């Protein structure tokens, strides 16, 4: 309303404390008070102009209860942006198409950026029948269930060289997806590896990872969905802090019982 000094906002909100980001079409400061699960009050430093104005609010907090599926995470991210939820990642609306495009690449990226305890997988390895074309003597197909994103540790000798490469079946000169592999090549004796896998079951994720990943999606979708660079910057700061906390706590869990034989890390192409 024109010349209004405050605005009462009602609806469904998280249990306090939560953060409210307020934006107005006129120049003013905002004082957010009286936060409850049903609303809050925004008091303006400068009253609304006589002709009225538009207000936009973004609530930062957990909005939809326990996370059980990837869709819940995506919808939480959309709610953080003040957008509507979707019924599936395949829904034919712009916000669903964007989130569908962002989800897996973003998950792979953030899983690779830290040695998350919940994503570490131990497997036994068997050499492929066909050998590398030159230099190395053996090649081992990297696991695909769950997909290997980063090799952390092997049981080879510390001075054994190894690399991650694209491997091809030696049965034919040309290859198809059926006879191509992501492989570890080496001259060493390899039996086991520890790796970061694409763990896509969100119920297996650490709660702090869930929170940080939700804010990461919100950050990446913020500008494409809102065209608001200021809002995107706010979410960048929020997600960076949440990743810092999640990685710090994850690193405190567990105790190293033996010396790691191979300390080199490698990118999986």
C-alpha positions as CSV (number, residue, x, y, z in Angstrom):
1,X,0.0,0.0,0.0
2,X,1.1,3.6,-0.7
3,X,3.0,5.2,2.2
4,X,2.9,2.0,4.3
5,X,5.7,1.8,6.9
6,X,5.5,-2.0,7.4
7,X,4.2,-5.2,5.9
8,X,2.8,-8.2,7.6
9,X,3.6,-11.4,5.6
10,X,1.6,-14.5,6.2
11,X,2.0,-18.1,5.0
12,X,3.8,-21.3,5.9
13,X,7.4,-20.9,7.2
14,X,10.1,-22.9,8.9
15,X,10.3,-23.1,12.7
16,X,12.4,-20.1,13.8
17,X,15.2,-19.1,13.6
18,X,15.2,-18.6,9.9
19,X,16.6,-15.8,7.6
20,X,14.5,-13.5,5.4
21,X,16.0,-11.7,2.5
22,X,13.8,-8.7,1.5
23,X,13.8,-6.8,-1.8
24,X,11.7,-3.7,-2.6
25,X,11.2,-1.7,-5.8
26,X,12.0,1.5,-3.9
27,X,15.1,2.3,-1.9
28,X,14.7,1.3,1.7
29,X,16.1,-0.8,4.5
30,X,14.2,-3.8,6.1
31,X,13.8,-4.8,9.7
32,X,12.4,-8.4,9.9
33,X,10.7,-9.1,13.2
34,X,8.0,-11.3,14.8
35,X,9.1,-14.5,13.0
36,X,6.8,-17.5,13.5
37,X,5.8,-20.5,11.4
38,X,2.8,-18.5,10.0
39,X,4.5,-15.2,9.2
40,X,6.7,-12.3,10.0
41,X,6.7,-8.5,9.9
42,X,8.8,-6.3,7.6
43,X,9.3,-2.7,8.8
44,X,10.6,-0.3,6.2
45,X,13.3,2.3,6.9
46,X,11.7,4.4,4.1
47,X,7.9,4.1,3.8
48,X,6.5,2.8,0.5
49,X,5.9,5.5,-2.1
50,X,2.5,6.9,-2.6
51,X,1.8,4.9,-5.7
52,X,2.8,1.7,-3.9
53,X,5.6,-0.8,-4.7
54,X,6.5,-4.4,-5.0
55,X,8.1,-6.6,-2.4
56,X,10.0,-9.9,-2.8
57,X,11.0,-12.2,0.0
58,X,13.4,-15.2,0.1
59,X,13.3,-17.4,3.2
60,X,16.5,-19.3,4.0
61,X,15.7,-22.4,6.0
62,X,14.5,-26.0,5.8
63,X,11.1,-25.9,4.3
64,X,9.8,-29.3,3.6
65,X,10.8,-31.8,6.3
66,X,13.0,-34.9,6.0
67,X,14.7,-35.3,2.6
68,X,13.9,-38.7,1.0
69,X,14.5,-38.2,-2.7
70,X,16.4,-36.0,-5.2
71,X,13.0,-34.4,-6.0
72,X,12.7,-33.2,-2.4
73,X,16.2,-31.6,-2.6
74,X,15.4,-29.9,-5.8
75,X,12.1,-28.6,-4.4
76,X,13.8,-27.3,-1.3
77,X,16.2,-25.4,-3.5
78,X,13.3,-23.9,-5.5
79,X,11.6,-22.9,-2.3
80,X,14.7,-21.2,-1.1
81,X,14.6,-19.1,-4.3
82,X,10.9,-18.3,-3.7
83,X,9.9,-20.4,-6.7
84,X,7.2,-23.0,-7.1
85,X,7.9,-26.7,-6.6
86,X,7.8,-29.3,-9.4
87,X,6.2,-32.7,-9.6
88,X,9.2,-34.4,-11.3
89,X,12.5,-33.6,-12.8
90,X,11.0,-34.5,-16.1
91,X,8.2,-32.0,-15.8
92,X,8.0,-29.8,-18.9
93,X,8.5,-26.4,-17.2
94,X,11.6,-24.2,-17.3
95,X,12.5,-24.6,-13.7
96,X,12.3,-28.4,-13.9
97,X,14.4,-28.5,-17.1
98,X,17.0,-26.3,-15.5
99,X,17.2,-28.4,-12.3
100,X,17.3,-31.6,-14.3
101,X,20.3,-30.3,-16.3
102,X,22.1,-29.1,-13.2
103,X,21.5,-32.1,-10.8
104,X,23.9,-34.9,-11.9
105,X,26.8,-32.7,-13.1
106,X,26.6,-30.7,-9.8
107,X,26.5,-33.9,-7.7
108,X,29.5,-35.3,-9.5
109,X,31.4,-32.1,-9.0
110,X,30.8,-31.7,-5.3
111,X,31.4,-35.4,-4.6
112,X,34.8,-35.0,-6.2
113,X,35.8,-31.9,-4.3
114,X,36.2,-33.7,-0.9
115,X,36.8,-37.3,0.4
116,X,33.3,-37.7,1.7
117,X,33.0,-40.6,4.1
118,X,29.6,-41.7,3.0
119,X,30.7,-41.8,-0.7
120,X,33.8,-44.0,-0.2
121,X,33.6,-47.5,-1.7
122,X,36.0,-50.4,-1.4
123,X,36.1,-53.0,-4.3
124,X,38.3,-55.8,-5.5
125,X,39.7,-55.4,-9.0
126,X,40.4,-57.9,-11.8
127,X,42.6,-57.1,-14.8
128,X,41.0,-57.0,-18.3
129,X,42.1,-59.7,-20.7
130,X,43.4,-57.2,-23.2
131,X,46.4,-55.1,-22.2
132,X,47.1,-51.4,-22.9
133,X,48.6,-50.8,-26.4
134,X,51.9,-49.7,-25.0
135,X,53.9,-48.6,-21.9
136,X,51.8,-50.4,-19.2
137,X,51.2,-54.1,-18.7
138,X,47.7,-54.2,-17.2
139,X,44.5,-52.3,-17.3
140,X,41.6,-52.5,-14.8
141,X,38.0,-51.3,-15.6
142,X,36.9,-48.8,-13.1
143,X,33.6,-49.6,-11.3
144,X,30.4,-48.2,-12.7
145,X,28.0,-49.2,-9.9
146,X,28.3,-46.9,-8.3
147,X,30.3,-45.0,-10.9
148,X,33.9,-44.2,-9.9
149,X,34.5,-40.5,-9.7
150,X,37.8,-40.4,-7.9
151,X,40.4,-43.1,-7.0
152,X,41.6,-42.4,-3.4
153,X,43.7,-45.4,-2.6
154,X,45.2,-48.6,-4.0
155,X,47.0,-51.6,-2.5
156,X,49.9,-51.3,-4.9
157,X,53.4,-50.5,-3.8
158,X,54.0,-46.8,-3.2
159,X,56.5,-46.6,-6.1
160,X,54.1,-48.3,-8.6
161,X,53.0,-45.8,-11.3
162,X,49.4,-45.7,-12.4
163,X,47.0,-43.5,-14.4
164,X,43.3,-43.2,-15.2
165,X,42.7,-43.4,-19.0
166,X,40.1,-44.4,-21.7
167,X,40.4,-48.1,-22.4
168,X,39.3,-50.0,-25.5
169,X,38.7,-53.7,-26.1
170,X,41.4,-55.3,-28.2
171,X,38.9,-57.5,-30.0
172,X,38.2,-54.9,-32.8
173,X,40.0,-51.9,-34.3
174,X,36.9,-49.8,-33.8
175,X,34.9,-49.6,-30.6
176,X,31.4,-49.1,-29.3
177,X,30.1,-48.1,-25.9
178,X,30.0,-51.9,-25.1
179,X,33.7,-52.4,-25.4
180,X,35.1,-49.1,-24.1
181,X,36.0,-48.6,-20.4
182,X,37.4,-46.0,-18.0
183,X,40.5,-47.9,-16.8
184,X,43.4,-47.7,-14.4
185,X,46.6,-48.7,-16.2
186,X,49.7,-49.8,-14.3
187,X,52.6,-52.3,-14.2
188,X,52.0,-52.9,-10.5
189,X,50.1,-55.7,-8.8
190,X,46.6,-54.3,-8.1
191,X,43.9,-56.1,-6.1
192,X,41.8,-53.4,-4.4
193,X,40.9,-49.8,-4.6
194,X,39.1,-47.3,-2.4
195,X,37.2,-44.7,-4.5
196,X,34.6,-41.9,-4.3
197,X,31.4,-43.2,-6.0
198,X,28.4,-41.5,-7.4
199,X,26.1,-42.2,-4.4
200,X,22.8,-41.0,-5.7
201,X,20.6,-42.4,-2.9
202,X,20.1,-39.2,-0.9
203,X,19.1,-41.2,2.2
204,X,22.8,-42.3,2.4
205,X,24.1,-38.7,2.4
206,X,25.3,-36.9,5.5
207,X,22.7,-34.4,6.6
208,X,25.2,-31.5,6.3
209,X,26.0,-32.6,2.7
210,X,22.2,-32.6,2.0
211,X,22.0,-29.0,3.3
212,X,25.0,-27.8,1.4
213,X,24.0,-29.5,-1.8
214,X,20.5,-27.9,-1.6
215,X,22.1,-24.5,-1.3
216,X,24.5,-25.3,-4.1
217,X,21.6,-26.0,-6.5
218,X,19.8,-22.9,-5.3
219,X,23.0,-20.8,-6.1
220,X,23.4,-22.3,-9.6
221,X,19.7,-21.8,-10.4
222,X,19.4,-18.4,-8.8
223,X,20.4,-16.2,-11.7
224,X,18.9,-18.3,-14.6
225,X,15.5,-18.4,-12.8
226,X,15.4,-14.9,-11.2
227,X,17.9,-12.8,-13.3
228,X,18.8,-11.3,-9.9
229,X,22.6,-11.1,-9.5
230,X,22.4,-9.9,-5.9
231,X,20.3,-12.9,-4.9
232,X,22.8,-15.2,-6.6
233,X,25.7,-13.6,-4.6
234,X,23.8,-14.1,-1.4
235,X,23.4,-17.8,-2.2
236,X,27.0,-18.1,-3.1
237,X,28.0,-16.9,0.4
238,X,25.4,-19.2,2.0
239,X,26.5,-22.3,0.1
240,X,30.2,-21.7,0.6
241,X,29.7,-21.5,4.4
242,X,27.6,-24.7,4.4
243,X,30.3,-26.6,2.4
244,X,32.9,-25.4,4.8
245,X,30.9,-26.7,7.8
246,X,30.0,-30.0,6.1
247,X,33.7,-30.7,5.0
248,X,35.0,-29.8,8.5
249,X,32.6,-32.1,10.3
250,X,33.1,-34.9,7.8
251,X,36.8,-34.7,8.3
252,X,36.4,-35.2,12.0
253,X,34.6,-38.6,11.6
254,X,36.8,-41.7,11.8
255,X,40.4,-42.6,12.6
256,X,43.2,-43.6,10.3
257,X,44.3,-47.1,11.4
258,X,47.1,-47.6,8.9
259,X,49.4,-45.8,6.6
260,X,48.0,-45.2,3.1
261,X,50.1,-47.0,0.6
262,X,49.3,-44.8,-2.3
263,X,48.6,-41.1,-1.6
264,X,48.4,-39.8,-5.1
265,X,44.9,-38.7,-6.2
266,X,43.9,-38.6,-9.8
267,X,41.1,-37.1,-11.9
268,X,38.8,-39.6,-13.6
269,X,38.2,-38.3,-17.1
